[in-house]
CSV table of C-alpha atoms in Angstrom, one decimal:
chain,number,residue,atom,x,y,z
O,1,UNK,CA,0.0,0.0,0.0
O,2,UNK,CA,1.5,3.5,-1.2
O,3,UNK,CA,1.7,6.0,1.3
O,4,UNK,CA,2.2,9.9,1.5
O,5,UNK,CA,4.4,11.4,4.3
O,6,UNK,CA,3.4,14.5,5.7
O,7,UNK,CA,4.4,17.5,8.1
O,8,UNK,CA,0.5,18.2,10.0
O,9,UNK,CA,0.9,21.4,11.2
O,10,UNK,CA,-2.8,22.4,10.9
O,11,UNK,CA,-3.6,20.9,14.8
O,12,UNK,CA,-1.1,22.6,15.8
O,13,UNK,CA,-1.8,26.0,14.6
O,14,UNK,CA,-4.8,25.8,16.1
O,15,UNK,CA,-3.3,25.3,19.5
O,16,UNK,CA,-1.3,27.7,19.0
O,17,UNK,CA,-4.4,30.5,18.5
O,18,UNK,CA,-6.1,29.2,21.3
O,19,UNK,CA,-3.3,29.3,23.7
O,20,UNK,CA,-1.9,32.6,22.5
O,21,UNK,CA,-5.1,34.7,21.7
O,22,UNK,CA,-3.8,35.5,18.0
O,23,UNK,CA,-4.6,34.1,14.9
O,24,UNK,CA,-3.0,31.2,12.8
O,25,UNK,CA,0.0,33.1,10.6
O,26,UNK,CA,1.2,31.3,7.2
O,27,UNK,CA,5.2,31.1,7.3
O,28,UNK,CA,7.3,33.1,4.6
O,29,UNK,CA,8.8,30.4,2.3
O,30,UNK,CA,12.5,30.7,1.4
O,31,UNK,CA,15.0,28.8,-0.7
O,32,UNK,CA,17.9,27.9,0.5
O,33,UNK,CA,20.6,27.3,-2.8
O,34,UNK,CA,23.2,24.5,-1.1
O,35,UNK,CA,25.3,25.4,-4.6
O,36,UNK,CA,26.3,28.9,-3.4
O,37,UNK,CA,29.2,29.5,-1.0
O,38,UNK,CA,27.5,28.7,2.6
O,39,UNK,CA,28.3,32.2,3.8
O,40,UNK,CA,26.3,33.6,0.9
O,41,UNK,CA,23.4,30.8,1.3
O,42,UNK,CA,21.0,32.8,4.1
O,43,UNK,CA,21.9,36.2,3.4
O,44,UNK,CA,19.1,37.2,1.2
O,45,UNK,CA,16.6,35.5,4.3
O,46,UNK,CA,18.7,37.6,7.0
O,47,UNK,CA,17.8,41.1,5.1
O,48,UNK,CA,14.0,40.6,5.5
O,49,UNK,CA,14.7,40.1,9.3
O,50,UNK,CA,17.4,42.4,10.4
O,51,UNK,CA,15.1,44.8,12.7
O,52,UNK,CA,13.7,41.4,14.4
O,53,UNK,CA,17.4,40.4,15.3
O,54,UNK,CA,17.9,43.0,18.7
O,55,UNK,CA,14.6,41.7,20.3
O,56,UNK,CA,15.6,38.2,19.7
O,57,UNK,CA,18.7,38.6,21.2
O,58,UNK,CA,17.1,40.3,24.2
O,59,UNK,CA,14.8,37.6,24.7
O,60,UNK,CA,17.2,35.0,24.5
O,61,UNK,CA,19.6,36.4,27.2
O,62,UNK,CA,16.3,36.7,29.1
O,63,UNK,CA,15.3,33.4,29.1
O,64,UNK,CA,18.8,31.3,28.6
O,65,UNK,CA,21.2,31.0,31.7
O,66,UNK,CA,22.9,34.4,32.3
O,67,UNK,CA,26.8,32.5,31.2
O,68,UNK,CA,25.4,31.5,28.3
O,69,UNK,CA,26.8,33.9,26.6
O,70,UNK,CA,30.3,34.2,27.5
O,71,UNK,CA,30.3,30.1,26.2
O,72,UNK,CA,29.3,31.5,23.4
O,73,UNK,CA,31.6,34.0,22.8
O,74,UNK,CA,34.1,31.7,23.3
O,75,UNK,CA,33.0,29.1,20.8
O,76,UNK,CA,32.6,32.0,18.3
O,77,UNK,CA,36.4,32.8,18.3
O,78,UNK,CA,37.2,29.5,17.7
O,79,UNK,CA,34.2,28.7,15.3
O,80,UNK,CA,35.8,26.2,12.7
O,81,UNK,CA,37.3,24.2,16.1
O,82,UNK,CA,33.9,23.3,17.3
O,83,UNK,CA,31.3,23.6,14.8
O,84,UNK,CA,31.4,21.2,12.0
O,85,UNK,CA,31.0,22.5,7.9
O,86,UNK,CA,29.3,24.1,6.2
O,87,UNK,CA,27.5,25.1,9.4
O,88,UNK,CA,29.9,27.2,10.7
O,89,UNK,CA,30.2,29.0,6.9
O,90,UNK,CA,26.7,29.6,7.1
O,91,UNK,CA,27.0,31.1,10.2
O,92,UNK,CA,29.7,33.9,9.5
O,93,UNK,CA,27.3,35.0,6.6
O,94,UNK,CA,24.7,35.4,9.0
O,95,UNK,CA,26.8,36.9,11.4
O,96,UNK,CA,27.9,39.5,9.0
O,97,UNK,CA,24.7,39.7,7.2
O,98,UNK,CA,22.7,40.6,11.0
O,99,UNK,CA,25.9,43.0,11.8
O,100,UNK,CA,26.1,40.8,15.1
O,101,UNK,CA,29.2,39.2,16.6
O,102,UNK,CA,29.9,35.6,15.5
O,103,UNK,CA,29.3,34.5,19.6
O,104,UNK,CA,25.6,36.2,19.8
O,105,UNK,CA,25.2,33.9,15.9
O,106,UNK,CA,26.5,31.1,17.8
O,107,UNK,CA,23.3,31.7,20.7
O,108,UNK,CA,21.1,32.0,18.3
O,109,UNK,CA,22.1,28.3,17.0
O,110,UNK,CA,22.7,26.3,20.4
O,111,UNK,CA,19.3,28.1,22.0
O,112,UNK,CA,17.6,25.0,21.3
O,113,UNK,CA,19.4,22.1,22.5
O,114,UNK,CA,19.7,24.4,26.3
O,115,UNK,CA,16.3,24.2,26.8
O,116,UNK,CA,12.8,23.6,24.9
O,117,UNK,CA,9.2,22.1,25.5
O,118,UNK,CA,7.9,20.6,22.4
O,119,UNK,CA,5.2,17.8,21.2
O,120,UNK,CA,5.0,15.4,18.2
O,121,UNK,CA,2.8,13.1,17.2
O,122,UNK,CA,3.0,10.2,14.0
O,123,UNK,CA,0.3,8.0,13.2
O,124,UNK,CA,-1.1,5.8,10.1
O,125,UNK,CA,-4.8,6.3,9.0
O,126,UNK,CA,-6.8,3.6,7.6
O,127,UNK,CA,-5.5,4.1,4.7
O,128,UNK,CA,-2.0,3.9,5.4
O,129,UNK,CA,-0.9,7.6,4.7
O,130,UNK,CA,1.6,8.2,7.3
O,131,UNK,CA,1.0,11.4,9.1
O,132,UNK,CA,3.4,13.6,11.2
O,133,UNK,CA,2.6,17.1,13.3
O,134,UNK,CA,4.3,18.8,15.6
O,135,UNK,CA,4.4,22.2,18.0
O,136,UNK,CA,6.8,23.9,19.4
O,137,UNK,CA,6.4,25.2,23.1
O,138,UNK,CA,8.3,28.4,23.6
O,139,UNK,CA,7.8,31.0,26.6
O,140,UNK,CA,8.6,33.6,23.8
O,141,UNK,CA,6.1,31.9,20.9
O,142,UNK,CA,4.5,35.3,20.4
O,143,UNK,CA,7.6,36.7,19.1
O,144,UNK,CA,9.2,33.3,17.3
O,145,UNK,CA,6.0,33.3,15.3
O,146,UNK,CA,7.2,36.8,13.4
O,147,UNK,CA,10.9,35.1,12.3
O,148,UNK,CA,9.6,31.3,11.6
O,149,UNK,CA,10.3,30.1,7.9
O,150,UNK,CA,9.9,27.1,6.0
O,151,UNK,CA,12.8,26.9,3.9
O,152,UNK,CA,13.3,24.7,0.7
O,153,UNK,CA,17.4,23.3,0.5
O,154,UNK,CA,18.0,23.2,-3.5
O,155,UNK,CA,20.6,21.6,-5.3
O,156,UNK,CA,20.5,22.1,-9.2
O,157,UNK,CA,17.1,23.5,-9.1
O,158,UNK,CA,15.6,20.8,-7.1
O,159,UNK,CA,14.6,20.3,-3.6
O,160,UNK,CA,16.4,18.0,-1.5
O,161,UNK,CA,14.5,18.8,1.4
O,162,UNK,CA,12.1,21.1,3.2
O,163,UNK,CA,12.6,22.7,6.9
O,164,UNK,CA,10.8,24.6,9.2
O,165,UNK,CA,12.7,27.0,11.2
O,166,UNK,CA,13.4,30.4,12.7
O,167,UNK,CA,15.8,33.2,11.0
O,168,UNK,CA,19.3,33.1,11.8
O,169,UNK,CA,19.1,29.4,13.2
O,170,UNK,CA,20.9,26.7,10.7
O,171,UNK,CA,20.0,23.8,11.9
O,172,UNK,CA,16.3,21.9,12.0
O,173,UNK,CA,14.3,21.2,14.2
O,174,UNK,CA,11.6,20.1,11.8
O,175,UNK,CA,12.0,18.7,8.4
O,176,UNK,CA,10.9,16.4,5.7
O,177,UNK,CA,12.8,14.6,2.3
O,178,UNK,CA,10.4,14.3,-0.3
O,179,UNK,CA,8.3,11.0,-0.5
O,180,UNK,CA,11.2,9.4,2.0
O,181,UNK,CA,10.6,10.7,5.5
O,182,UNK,CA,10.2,13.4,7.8
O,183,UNK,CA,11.6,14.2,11.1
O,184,UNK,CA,11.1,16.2,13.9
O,185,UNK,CA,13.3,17.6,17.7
O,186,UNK,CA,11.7,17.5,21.0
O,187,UNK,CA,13.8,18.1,24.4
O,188,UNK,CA,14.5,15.1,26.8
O,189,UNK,CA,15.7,17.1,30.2
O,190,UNK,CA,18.4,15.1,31.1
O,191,UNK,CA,21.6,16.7,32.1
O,192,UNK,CA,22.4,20.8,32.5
O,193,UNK,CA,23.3,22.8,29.8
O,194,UNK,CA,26.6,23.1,30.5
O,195,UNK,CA,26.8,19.2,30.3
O,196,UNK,CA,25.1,19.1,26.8
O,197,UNK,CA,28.1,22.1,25.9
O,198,UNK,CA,30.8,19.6,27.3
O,199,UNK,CA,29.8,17.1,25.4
O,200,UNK,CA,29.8,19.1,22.3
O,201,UNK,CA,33.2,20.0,22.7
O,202,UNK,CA,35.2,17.0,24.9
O,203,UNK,CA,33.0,13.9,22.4
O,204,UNK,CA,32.9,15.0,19.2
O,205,UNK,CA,29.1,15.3,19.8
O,206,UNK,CA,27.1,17.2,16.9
O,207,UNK,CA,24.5,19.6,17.3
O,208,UNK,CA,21.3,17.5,16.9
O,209,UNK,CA,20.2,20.1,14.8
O,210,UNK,CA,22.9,19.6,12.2
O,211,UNK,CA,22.6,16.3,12.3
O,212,UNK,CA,18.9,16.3,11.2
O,213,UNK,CA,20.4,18.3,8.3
O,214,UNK,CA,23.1,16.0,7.6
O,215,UNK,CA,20.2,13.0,7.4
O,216,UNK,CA,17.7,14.9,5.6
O,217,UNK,CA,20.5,15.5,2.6
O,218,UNK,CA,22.0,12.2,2.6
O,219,UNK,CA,21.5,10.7,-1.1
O,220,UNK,CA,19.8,7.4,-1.3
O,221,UNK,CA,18.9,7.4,2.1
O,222,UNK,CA,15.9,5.4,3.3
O,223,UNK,CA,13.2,6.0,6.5
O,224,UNK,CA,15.3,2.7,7.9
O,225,UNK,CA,18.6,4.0,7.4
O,226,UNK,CA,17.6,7.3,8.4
O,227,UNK,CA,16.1,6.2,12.4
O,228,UNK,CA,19.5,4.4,12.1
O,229,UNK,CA,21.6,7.1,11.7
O,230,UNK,CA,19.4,9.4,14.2
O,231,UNK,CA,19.7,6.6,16.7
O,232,UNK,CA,23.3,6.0,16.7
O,233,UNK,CA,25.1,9.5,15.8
O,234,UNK,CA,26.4,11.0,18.9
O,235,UNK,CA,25.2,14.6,19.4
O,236,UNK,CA,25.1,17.3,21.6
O,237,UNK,CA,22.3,17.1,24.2
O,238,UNK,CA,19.8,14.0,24.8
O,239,UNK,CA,16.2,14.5,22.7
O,240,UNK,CA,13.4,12.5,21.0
O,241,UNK,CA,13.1,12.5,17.8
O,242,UNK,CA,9.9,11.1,15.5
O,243,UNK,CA,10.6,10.3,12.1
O,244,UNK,CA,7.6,9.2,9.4
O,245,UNK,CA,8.3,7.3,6.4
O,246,UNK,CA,5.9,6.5,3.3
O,247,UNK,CA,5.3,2.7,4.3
O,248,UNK,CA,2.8,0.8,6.5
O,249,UNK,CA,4.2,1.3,9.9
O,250,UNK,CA,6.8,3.7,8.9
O,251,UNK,CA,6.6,6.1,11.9
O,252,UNK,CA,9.3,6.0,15.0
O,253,UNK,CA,10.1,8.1,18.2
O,254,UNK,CA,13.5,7.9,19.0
O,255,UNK,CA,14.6,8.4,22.8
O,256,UNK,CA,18.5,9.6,22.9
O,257,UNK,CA,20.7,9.9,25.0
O,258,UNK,CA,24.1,12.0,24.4
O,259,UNK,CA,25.8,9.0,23.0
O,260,UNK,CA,23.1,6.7,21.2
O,261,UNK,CA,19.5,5.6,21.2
O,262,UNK,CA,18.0,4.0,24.9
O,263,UNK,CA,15.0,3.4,22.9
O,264,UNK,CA,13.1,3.0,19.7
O,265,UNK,CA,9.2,3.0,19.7
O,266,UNK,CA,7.8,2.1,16.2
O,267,UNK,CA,4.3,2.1,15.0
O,268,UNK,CA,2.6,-1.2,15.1
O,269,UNK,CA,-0.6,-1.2,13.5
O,270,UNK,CA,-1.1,-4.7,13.9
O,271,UNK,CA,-1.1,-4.4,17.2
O,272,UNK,CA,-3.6,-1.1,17.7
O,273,UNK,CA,-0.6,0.9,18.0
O,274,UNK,CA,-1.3,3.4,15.3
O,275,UNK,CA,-0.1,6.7,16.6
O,276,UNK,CA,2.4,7.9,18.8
O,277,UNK,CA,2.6,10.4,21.2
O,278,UNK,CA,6.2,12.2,22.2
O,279,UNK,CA,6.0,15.3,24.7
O,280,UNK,CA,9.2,15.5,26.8
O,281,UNK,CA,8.9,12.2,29.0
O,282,UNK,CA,9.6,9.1,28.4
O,283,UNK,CA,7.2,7.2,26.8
O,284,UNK,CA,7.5,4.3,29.3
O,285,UNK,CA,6.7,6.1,32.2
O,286,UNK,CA,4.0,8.6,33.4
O,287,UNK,CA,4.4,12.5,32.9
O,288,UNK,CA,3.5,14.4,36.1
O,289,UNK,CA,0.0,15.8,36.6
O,290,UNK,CA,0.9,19.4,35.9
O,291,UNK,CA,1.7,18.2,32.3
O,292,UNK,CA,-1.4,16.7,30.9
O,293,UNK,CA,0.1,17.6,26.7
O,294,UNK,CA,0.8,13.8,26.3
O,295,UNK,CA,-3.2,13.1,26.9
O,296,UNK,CA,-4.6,16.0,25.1
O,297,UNK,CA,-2.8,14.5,22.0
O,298,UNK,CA,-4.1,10.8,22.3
O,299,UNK,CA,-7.8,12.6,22.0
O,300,UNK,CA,-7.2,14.8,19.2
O,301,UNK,CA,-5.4,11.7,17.3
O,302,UNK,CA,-8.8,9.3,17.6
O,303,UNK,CA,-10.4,12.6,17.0
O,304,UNK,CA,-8.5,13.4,13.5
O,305,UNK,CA,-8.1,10.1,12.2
O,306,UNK,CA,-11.9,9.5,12.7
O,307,UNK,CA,-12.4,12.3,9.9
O,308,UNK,CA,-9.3,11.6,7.7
């Protein structure tokens, strides 16, 4: 049975109206040309966005831990020494593009894997289409929402693959190959953020951002070879990640630690295990009471699928 992987993102728009009092906004839509020099790559994104950049970097100091910064700094002067290529390329060209130093480009781009609260959900429908949503649960949403852009990565004219992201971040947090598979980032809070940093620097540990790049624009790859590589690359801070593929029971959360995977979940449809459901616990044991996210989203799955 063919099936059609896709990024659901109308749930949670809604969500995000009702939780935030303002109204569904459509994303600008970039291209990203992976043939130019990576310092030139993000430049004509970075001019639309310019005035956001001071407010962004005020929020970020205001919600990140107060030394974040000076790690930055520090990883900035030494960019090519801890941040792999072409990521730190594209960085400089933001950098200069924004008029910002390279460390307050380098906050913008490890903001994530400090600290995040997101949900993601993949399920097959009766059908077999495969299909894959996600939110992303910011304190500073209301402002995120004015620099989020789906970008399309080209190579000779052609996408390779399709992100969703906000300006002046390279990496993904959300992204999709076409008719292969799609993948999206959610924090597991395990370890401070100056552990995750450590890691970064003293393993060899890649930014889990990049490395859903690095999968998304791996030739040939597959959605089996892709939870592979997810599941076994080390990277800089532990996460789940849910991939969808385009097959029957194509659909996976992965739960990582710093160093590999301590578990893979897959759909099972066989088995009435149709969807599944990723906030920021483990899926094996119970979140606390204060965080009810994980049962909201097993409703509004039987609720969609019903109608799809």
């Amino acid at each position: 049975m063919q099936a059609v992987a896709f990024l659901f993102s109308l749930v949670c728009l809604h969500f995000l109206q009702d939780a935030c009092g303002h109204d569904a906004q459509v994303a600008k839509r970039y291209t990203v040309n992976l043939d130019v020099e990576p310092e030139k790559r993000w430049v004509h994104v970075a001019k639309d966005y310019t005035a956001f950049i001071p407010e962004l970097r005020d929020a970020l100091l205001h919600y990140l831990p107060k030394d974040l910064l000076g790690v930055a700094e520090i990883v900035g002067a030494a960019l090519d020494s801890y941040i792999p290529q072409p990521y730190a390329r594209e960085m400089k060209g933001l950098s200069s593009a924004f008029n910002i130093s390279l460390g307050e480009t380098v906050l913008l781009n490890i903001a994530y894997d400090i600290s995040a609260f997101c949900t993601s959900i993949v399920a097959q429908t009766e059908n077999g289409t495969i299909i894959h949503g996600r939110n992303l649960d910011y304190s500073m949403a209301s402002f995120l929402r004015n620099i989020t852009v789906v970008v399309d990565f080209q190579s000779k004219g052609k996408t390779v693959y399709t992100g969703t992201t906000y300006v002046g971040y390279v990496g993904l947090l959300t992204g999709q190959r076409p008719n292969t598979f799609t993948v999206s980032l959610d924090e597991r809070n395990k370890g401070a953020w100056w552990m995750n940093l450590i890691a970064a620097v003293a393993e060899g540990a890649r930014f889990t951002s990049f490395l859903l790049r690095d999968t998304l624009a791996q030739d040939g790859i597959t959605f089996s070879a892709a939870v592979s590589k997810l599941a076994n690359t080390p990277v800089i801070a532990p996460s789940y990640l849910t991939v969808g593929g385009v097959g029957p029971n194509e659909g996976a959360v992965i739960t990582r630690g710093r160093t590999h995977a301590v578990d893979v979940w897959y759909l099972n449809v066989s088995d009435n295990r149709w969807f599944l459901v990723e906030t920021n616990y483990d899926h094996w044991t119970s979140p606390p009471p204060s965080d009810d996210r994980r049962y909201i989203l097993y409703f509004v799955a039987v609720e969609l699928c019903t109608y799809i």
